[in-house]
PDB file of C-alpha atoms in Angstrom:
ATOM      1  CA  MET Q 159      -0.107  -0.342   0.157  1.00 66.00           C
ATOM      2  CA  ASN Q 160       1.281   3.809  -0.529  1.00 90.00           C
ATOM      3  CA  ASN Q 161       0.360   5.371   2.952  1.00 97.00           C
ATOM      4  CA  LYS Q 162       3.226   7.848   3.551  1.00 97.00           C
ATOM      5  CA  LEU Q 163       5.015   9.499   6.610  1.00 98.00           C
ATOM      6  CA  PRO Q 164       4.111  12.986   6.192  1.00 98.00           C
ATOM      7  CA  GLU Q 165       7.501  15.412   6.530  1.00 98.00           C
ATOM      8  CA  LEU Q 166       6.962  17.844   9.831  1.00 98.00           C
ATOM      9  CA  PRO Q 167       5.799  21.119   9.053  1.00 96.00           C
ATOM     10  CA  TYR Q 168       9.059  22.487  10.996  1.00 98.00           C
ATOM     11  CA  ALA Q 169      12.642  21.628  11.931  1.00 98.00           C
ATOM     12  CA  TYR Q 170      12.722  19.308  15.047  1.00 98.00           C
ATOM     13  CA  ASP Q 171      13.732  22.025  17.325  1.00 98.00           C
ATOM     14  CA  SER Q 172      11.702  24.217  16.305  1.00 98.00           C
ATOM     15  CA  LEU Q 173       8.651  23.572  18.997  1.00 98.00           C
ATOM     16  CA  GLU Q 174      11.414  23.892  22.306  1.00 98.00           C
ATOM     17  CA  PRO Q 175      11.560  24.944  24.856  1.00 98.00           C
ATOM     18  CA  TYR Q 176       8.382  23.214  25.668  1.00 98.00           C
ATOM     19  CA  TYR Q 177       8.693  19.984  23.418  1.00 98.00           C
ATOM     20  CA  ASP Q 178      12.282  18.896  22.828  1.00 97.00           C
ATOM     21  CA  ALA Q 179      13.886  18.208  19.020  1.00 98.00           C
ATOM     22  CA  GLU Q 180      15.055  14.473  20.486  1.00 98.00           C
ATOM     23  CA  THR Q 181      11.493  13.536  21.620  1.00 97.00           C
ATOM     24  CA  VAL Q 182      10.042  15.203  18.141  1.00 98.00           C
ATOM     25  CA  ARG Q 183      12.481  13.488  15.866  1.00 98.00           C
ATOM     26  CA  ILE Q 184      12.045  10.038  17.358  1.00 98.00           C
ATOM     27  CA  HIS Q 185       8.514  10.640  18.051  1.00 98.00           C
ATOM     28  CA  HIS Q 186       7.876  11.169  14.273  1.00 98.00           C
ATOM     29  CA  ASP Q 187      10.814   9.124  12.448  1.00 98.00           C
ATOM     30  CA  ILE Q 188      10.057   6.343  14.111  1.00 98.00           C
ATOM     31  CA  HIS Q 189       6.877   5.856  16.185  1.00 97.00           C
ATOM     32  CA  HIS Q 190       4.567   7.673  13.792  1.00 98.00           C
ATOM     33  CA  LYS Q 191       6.506   5.747  10.879  1.00 98.00           C
ATOM     34  CA  GLY Q 192       5.857   2.462  12.691  1.00 98.00           C
ATOM     35  CA  TYR Q 193       1.659   3.649  12.492  1.00 97.00           C
ATOM     36  CA  VAL Q 194       2.464   3.972   8.565  1.00 98.00           C
ATOM     37  CA  ASP Q 195       4.247   0.868   8.479  1.00 98.00           C
ATOM     38  CA  GLY Q 196       1.490  -0.969  10.370  1.00 98.00           C
ATOM     39  CA  LEU Q 197      -1.448   0.383   8.384  1.00 97.00           C
ATOM     40  CA  ASN Q 198       0.443  -0.565   5.111  1.00 98.00           C
ATOM     41  CA  ASN Q 199       0.709  -4.180   6.042  1.00 98.00           C
ATOM     42  CA  ALA Q 200      -2.679  -4.646   7.148  1.00 97.00           C
ATOM     43  CA  GLN Q 201      -4.133  -2.850   3.626  1.00 97.00           C
ATOM     44  CA  THR Q 202      -2.113  -5.301   2.189  1.00 98.00           C
ATOM     45  CA  LYS Q 203      -3.047  -8.518   4.340  1.00 97.00           C
ATOM     46  CA  LEU Q 204      -6.916  -7.439   3.811  1.00 98.00           C
ATOM     47  CA  LYS Q 205      -6.395  -7.097   0.085  1.00 97.00           C
ATOM     48  CA  GLU Q 206      -4.864 -10.876   0.045  1.00 97.00           C
ATOM     49  CA  ALA Q 207      -7.710 -12.198   2.022  1.00 97.00           C
ATOM     50  CA  ARG Q 208      -9.918 -10.843  -0.146  1.00 98.00           C
ATOM     51  CA  GLU Q 209      -8.557 -12.347  -3.562  1.00 98.00           C
ATOM     52  CA  ALA Q 210      -7.943 -15.572  -1.733  1.00 98.00           C
ATOM     53  CA  GLY Q 211     -11.432 -15.482   0.054  1.00 97.00           C
ATOM     54  CA  ASP Q 212      -9.577 -17.019   3.258  1.00 97.00           C
ATOM     55  CA  PHE Q 213     -10.998 -14.625   5.833  1.00 97.00           C
ATOM     56  CA  ALA Q 214      -9.530 -16.765   8.620  1.00 97.00           C
ATOM     57  CA  LEU Q 215      -7.662 -13.737   9.965  1.00 97.00           C
ATOM     58  CA  ILE Q 216     -10.204 -11.241   9.634  1.00 97.00           C
ATOM     59  CA  LYS Q 217     -10.856 -10.314  13.557  1.00 97.00           C
ATOM     60  CA  HIS Q 218      -6.893  -9.871  13.722  1.00 97.00           C
ATOM     61  CA  TRP Q 219      -5.952  -7.652  10.273  1.00 97.00           C
ATOM     62  CA  GLU Q 220      -9.544  -5.396  11.139  1.00 96.00           C
ATOM     63  CA  ARG Q 221      -7.623  -4.601  14.512  1.00 95.00           C
ATOM     64  CA  GLU Q 222      -4.430  -3.623  13.085  1.00 96.00           C
ATOM     65  CA  LEU Q 223      -6.043  -1.526  10.501  1.00 96.00           C
ATOM     66  CA  ALA Q 224      -8.100   0.269  13.362  1.00 94.00           C
ATOM     67  CA  PHE Q 225      -5.157   0.863  15.386  1.00 94.00           C
ATOM     68  CA  HIS Q 226      -2.601   1.641  12.991  1.00 96.00           C
ATOM     69  CA  GLY Q 227      -4.691   3.490  10.863  1.00 95.00           C
ATOM     70  CA  SER Q 228      -5.849   5.919  13.451  1.00 95.00           C
ATOM     71  CA  GLY Q 229      -2.485   6.223  14.740  1.00 96.00           C
ATOM     72  CA  HIS Q 230      -1.358   7.634  11.513  1.00 97.00           C
ATOM     73  CA  ILE Q 231      -4.476   9.750  11.026  1.00 96.00           C
ATOM     74  CA  LEU Q 232      -4.036  11.146  14.843  1.00 96.00           C
ATOM     75  CA  HIS Q 233      -0.091  11.830  14.534  1.00 98.00           C
ATOM     76  CA  THR Q 234      -0.796  13.996  11.194  1.00 98.00           C
ATOM     77  CA  ILE Q 235      -3.214  15.929  12.914  1.00 98.00           C
ATOM     78  CA  PHE Q 236      -1.210  16.550  16.396  1.00 98.00           C
ATOM     79  CA  TRP Q 237       1.795  17.732  14.039  1.00 98.00           C
ATOM     80  CA  GLU Q 238      -0.078  19.688  11.678  1.00 98.00           C
ATOM     81  CA  ASN Q 239      -1.281  21.290  14.952  1.00 98.00           C
ATOM     82  CA  MET Q 240       1.536  23.115  16.185  1.00 98.00           C
ATOM     83  CA  LYS Q 241       3.704  25.241  15.205  1.00 98.00           C
ATOM     84  CA  PRO Q 242       6.619  27.509  16.625  1.00 98.00           C
ATOM     85  CA  GLN Q 243       5.504  30.433  18.889  1.00 96.00           C
ATOM     86  CA  GLY Q 244       2.238  28.960  18.640  1.00 98.00           C
ATOM     87  CA  GLY Q 245      -0.180  28.820  21.492  1.00 98.00           C
ATOM     88  CA  GLY Q 246      -2.077  31.795  22.861  1.00 97.00           C
ATOM     89  CA  GLU Q 247      -6.198  32.104  22.809  1.00 97.00           C
ATOM     90  CA  PRO Q 248      -7.814  30.973  19.776  1.00 98.00           C
ATOM     91  CA  THR Q 249      -9.467  33.560  17.284  1.00 96.00           C
ATOM     92  CA  GLY Q 250     -12.127  33.271  14.557  1.00 97.00           C
ATOM     93  CA  GLU Q 251     -15.001  30.709  13.848  1.00 98.00           C
ATOM     94  CA  VAL Q 252     -12.930  28.091  16.866  1.00 98.00           C
ATOM     95  CA  ALA Q 253     -13.159  30.784  19.089  1.00 98.00           C
ATOM     96  CA  THR Q 254     -16.807  31.646  18.950  1.00 98.00           C
ATOM     97  CA  LEU Q 255     -18.114  27.735  19.027  1.00 98.00           C
ATOM     98  CA  ILE Q 256     -15.515  27.328  22.027  1.00 98.00           C
ATOM     99  CA  ASN Q 257     -17.492  30.303  24.014  1.00 98.00           C
ATOM    100  CA  GLU Q 258     -20.973  28.526  22.522  1.00 98.00           C
ATOM    101  CA  ASN Q 259     -19.986  25.296  23.440  1.00 98.00           C
ATOM    102  CA  PHE Q 260     -17.681  25.608  26.791  1.00 98.00           C
ATOM    103  CA  GLY Q 261     -18.558  28.892  28.089  1.00 98.00           C
ATOM    104  CA  SER Q 262     -15.587  30.587  27.611  1.00 98.00           C
ATOM    105  CA  PHE Q 263     -12.041  30.007  26.874  1.00 98.00           C
ATOM    106  CA  GLU Q 264     -10.733  28.952  30.115  1.00 98.00           C
ATOM    107  CA  ALA Q 265     -13.589  26.233  30.864  1.00 98.00           C
ATOM    108  CA  PHE Q 266     -12.389  24.346  27.692  1.00 98.00           C
ATOM    109  CA  LYS Q 267      -8.878  24.626  28.390  1.00 98.00           C
ATOM    110  CA  LYS Q 268      -9.547  23.235  31.891  1.00 98.00           C
ATOM    111  CA  GLN Q 269     -11.735  20.673  30.997  1.00 98.00           C
ATOM    112  CA  PHE Q 270      -9.565  20.012  27.930  1.00 98.00           C
ATOM    113  CA  THR Q 271      -6.571  19.839  30.161  1.00 98.00           C
ATOM    114  CA  SER Q 272      -7.851  17.736  33.126  1.00 98.00           C
ATOM    115  CA  ALA Q 273      -9.248  15.606  30.349  1.00 98.00           C
ATOM    116  CA  ALA Q 274      -5.714  14.990  28.876  1.00 97.00           C
ATOM    117  CA  ALA Q 275      -3.943  14.169  32.198  1.00 97.00           C
ATOM    118  CA  ALA Q 276      -6.778  11.742  32.837  1.00 96.00           C
ATOM    119  CA  VAL Q 277      -6.385   9.410  30.184  1.00 95.00           C
ATOM    120  CA  GLU Q 278      -6.155   6.053  31.164  1.00 90.00           C
ATOM    121  CA  ALA Q 279      -2.743   4.370  30.308  1.00 84.00           C
ATOM    122  CA  SER Q 280      -2.449   5.276  26.604  1.00 90.00           C
ATOM    123  CA  GLY Q 281      -4.538   7.142  24.551  1.00 94.00           C
ATOM    124  CA  TRP Q 282      -5.045  11.268  23.208  1.00 96.00           C
ATOM    125  CA  CYS Q 283      -7.571  13.925  24.128  1.00 97.00           C
ATOM    126  CA  ALA Q 284      -9.262  15.456  21.484  1.00 97.00           C
ATOM    127  CA  LEU Q 285     -11.638  18.467  20.661  1.00 98.00           C
ATOM    128  CA  VAL Q 286     -13.906  16.984  18.087  1.00 97.00           C
ATOM    129  CA  TRP Q 287     -16.479  18.792  16.162  1.00 98.00           C
ATOM    130  CA  ASN Q 288     -19.442  16.419  16.669  1.00 96.00           C
ATOM    131  CA  ARG Q 289     -21.593  16.789  13.146  1.00 95.00           C
ATOM    132  CA  GLU Q 290     -25.083  15.281  14.607  1.00 95.00           C
ATOM    133  CA  PHE Q 291     -25.183  17.017  17.421  1.00 95.00           C
ATOM    134  CA  ASN Q 292     -23.510  20.316  15.761  1.00 96.00           C
ATOM    135  CA  LYS Q 293     -21.088  21.375  18.487  1.00 97.00           C
ATOM    136  CA  LEU Q 294     -17.548  20.803  19.779  1.00 98.00           C
ATOM    137  CA  GLU Q 295     -16.905  18.229  22.275  1.00 98.00           C
ATOM    138  CA  VAL Q 296     -14.308  16.963  24.308  1.00 98.00           C
ATOM    139  CA  VAL Q 297     -13.269  13.856  24.087  1.00 96.00           C
ATOM    140  CA  GLN Q 298     -10.724  10.902  25.513  1.00 95.00           C
ATOM    141  CA  VAL Q 299      -9.182   8.558  23.167  1.00 93.00           C
ATOM    142  CA  GLU Q 300      -7.555   5.113  24.393  1.00 90.00           C
ATOM    143  CA  LYS Q 301      -4.904   3.219  22.004  1.00 84.00           C
ATOM    144  CA  HIS Q 302      -5.989   5.214  19.233  1.00 82.00           C
ATOM    145  CA  GLN Q 303      -8.962   4.398  18.136  1.00 82.00           C
ATOM    146  CA  ASN Q 304     -11.016   3.223  21.655  1.00 78.00           C
ATOM    147  CA  LEU Q 305     -13.561   5.397  23.329  1.00 75.00           C
ATOM    148  CA  SER Q 306     -15.077   7.117  19.884  1.00 76.00           C
ATOM    149  CA  LEU Q 307     -17.651   9.148  19.633  1.00 77.00           C
ATOM    150  CA  TRP Q 308     -19.613   8.740  16.324  1.00 83.00           C
ATOM    151  CA  SER Q 309     -20.021  11.259  13.932  1.00 88.00           C
ATOM    152  CA  SER Q 310     -16.756  13.311  15.604  1.00 94.00           C
ATOM    153  CA  ILE Q 311     -14.163  14.866  13.219  1.00 96.00           C
ATOM    154  CA  PRO Q 312     -11.015  15.634  15.290  1.00 97.00           C
ATOM    155  CA  VAL Q 313      -9.694  19.092  14.988  1.00 98.00           C
ATOM    156  CA  LEU Q 314      -7.553  19.638  17.642  1.00 98.00           C
ATOM    157  CA  ILE Q 315      -5.607  16.525  19.683  1.00 97.00           C
ATOM    158  CA  VAL Q 316      -2.864  15.889  21.959  1.00 98.00           C
ATOM    159  CA  ASP Q 317      -1.168  13.047  22.336  1.00 97.00           C
ATOM    160  CA  VAL Q 318      -0.695  11.588  25.649  1.00 97.00           C
ATOM    161  CA  TRP Q 319       0.940   8.072  25.353  1.00 94.00           C
ATOM    162  CA  GLU Q 320       3.982   8.226  27.194  1.00 93.00           C
ATOM    163  CA  HIS Q 321       6.413   8.187  24.180  1.00 92.00           C
ATOM    164  CA  ALA Q 322       4.692  11.734  23.125  1.00 94.00           C
ATOM    165  CA  TYR Q 323       6.785  13.383  26.088  1.00 96.00           C
ATOM    166  CA  TYR Q 324       8.746  10.814  28.458  1.00 94.00           C
ATOM    167  CA  LEU Q 325      11.785  12.083  27.585  1.00 93.00           C
ATOM    168  CA  LYS Q 326      11.691  15.933  28.728  1.00 95.00           C
ATOM    169  CA  TYR Q 327       8.711  15.432  31.188  1.00 96.00           C
ATOM    170  CA  GLN Q 328       9.108  11.569  32.689  1.00 94.00           C
ATOM    171  CA  ASN Q 329       5.984  10.589  34.044  1.00 92.00           C
ATOM    172  CA  LYS Q 330       4.974  14.072  34.632  1.00 95.00           C
ATOM    173  CA  ARG Q 331       2.026  14.019  31.949  1.00 95.00           C
ATOM    174  CA  LEU Q 332       0.074  17.362  32.517  1.00 96.00           C
ATOM    175  CA  ASP Q 333       3.525  19.536  33.118  1.00 97.00           C
ATOM    176  CA  PHE Q 334       3.844  18.342  28.847  1.00 97.00           C
ATOM    177  CA  VAL Q 335      -0.124  19.149  28.236  1.00 98.00           C
ATOM    178  CA  ASN Q 336       0.227  22.907  30.201  1.00 98.00           C
ATOM    179  CA  ASN Q 337       3.078  23.086  27.660  1.00 98.00           C
ATOM    180  CA  TRP Q 338       1.749  22.291  24.936  1.00 98.00           C
ATOM    181  CA  TRP Q 339      -1.018  25.010  24.927  1.00 98.00           C
ATOM    182  CA  ASN Q 340       2.013  27.276  24.169  1.00 98.00           C
ATOM    183  CA  LEU Q 341       2.880  25.540  20.600  1.00 98.00           C
ATOM    184  CA  ILE Q 342      -1.303  25.387  19.058  1.00 98.00           C
ATOM    185  CA  ASN Q 343      -1.357  26.247  15.507  1.00 98.00           C
ATOM    186  CA  TRP Q 344      -4.961  27.975  15.761  1.00 98.00           C
ATOM    187  CA  GLU Q 345      -5.288  28.785  12.202  1.00 98.00           C
ATOM    188  CA  ASP Q 346      -5.157  24.926  11.599  1.00 98.00           C
ATOM    189  CA  VAL Q 347      -7.500  24.143  14.010  1.00 98.00           C
ATOM    190  CA  ASN Q 348      -9.957  26.426  12.682  1.00 98.00           C
ATOM    191  CA  ASN Q 349      -8.880  25.178   9.123  1.00 98.00           C
ATOM    192  CA  LYS Q 350     -10.003  21.674  10.153  1.00 98.00           C
ATOM    193  CA  LEU Q 351     -12.920  23.305  11.937  1.00 98.00           C
ATOM    194  CA  SER Q 352     -14.189  24.918   8.645  1.00 98.00           C
ATOM    195  CA  LYS Q 353     -14.061  21.452   6.924  1.00 97.00           C
ATOM    196  CA  ALA Q 354     -15.626  19.523   9.304  1.00 97.00           C
ATOM    197  CA  ARG Q 355     -18.312  21.709   9.333  1.00 97.00           C
ATOM    198  CA  SER Q 356     -18.538  22.177   5.379  1.00 93.00           C
TER     199      SER Q 356
END
């Protein structure tokens, strides 16, 4: 299959001091690449199963597809959601909807940070546009694909697997999440939200 590891939109050290260059390099070049490779392998195995009419391992390969495919998609959004000299308060459509759906940016930030810190084991926290509810929601994601809220499109993602922050922050996940707010690319979040709502 032909899924490829996307290039980072910035240099490894561009997110310093909040996100260290070595973690960014390992996270992108090794961890994210592993999900791309796993996705390509799962898609290949499912194609082979269809061609042979042999679905004895369908449960395994469907799980691999969900795990690695979701890992690839979420990592891609994660990298795009950050930029050097990012952060601050949102503007535009996302700012308006955060105020409408959460009461204020401060209330949203507290809910999101608390949810991210409380993800059990490995996973993510995401701000999603739910097309069914026609509103923004904060969701926790275990692994890459569990606890999904159907009809939701992620627009802002933070990775809280330990590999995302352990070199600099050790087991201090909350410190990582608090610093991550200084990197958010709100322009990218607005672009993703606009596409999700169209």
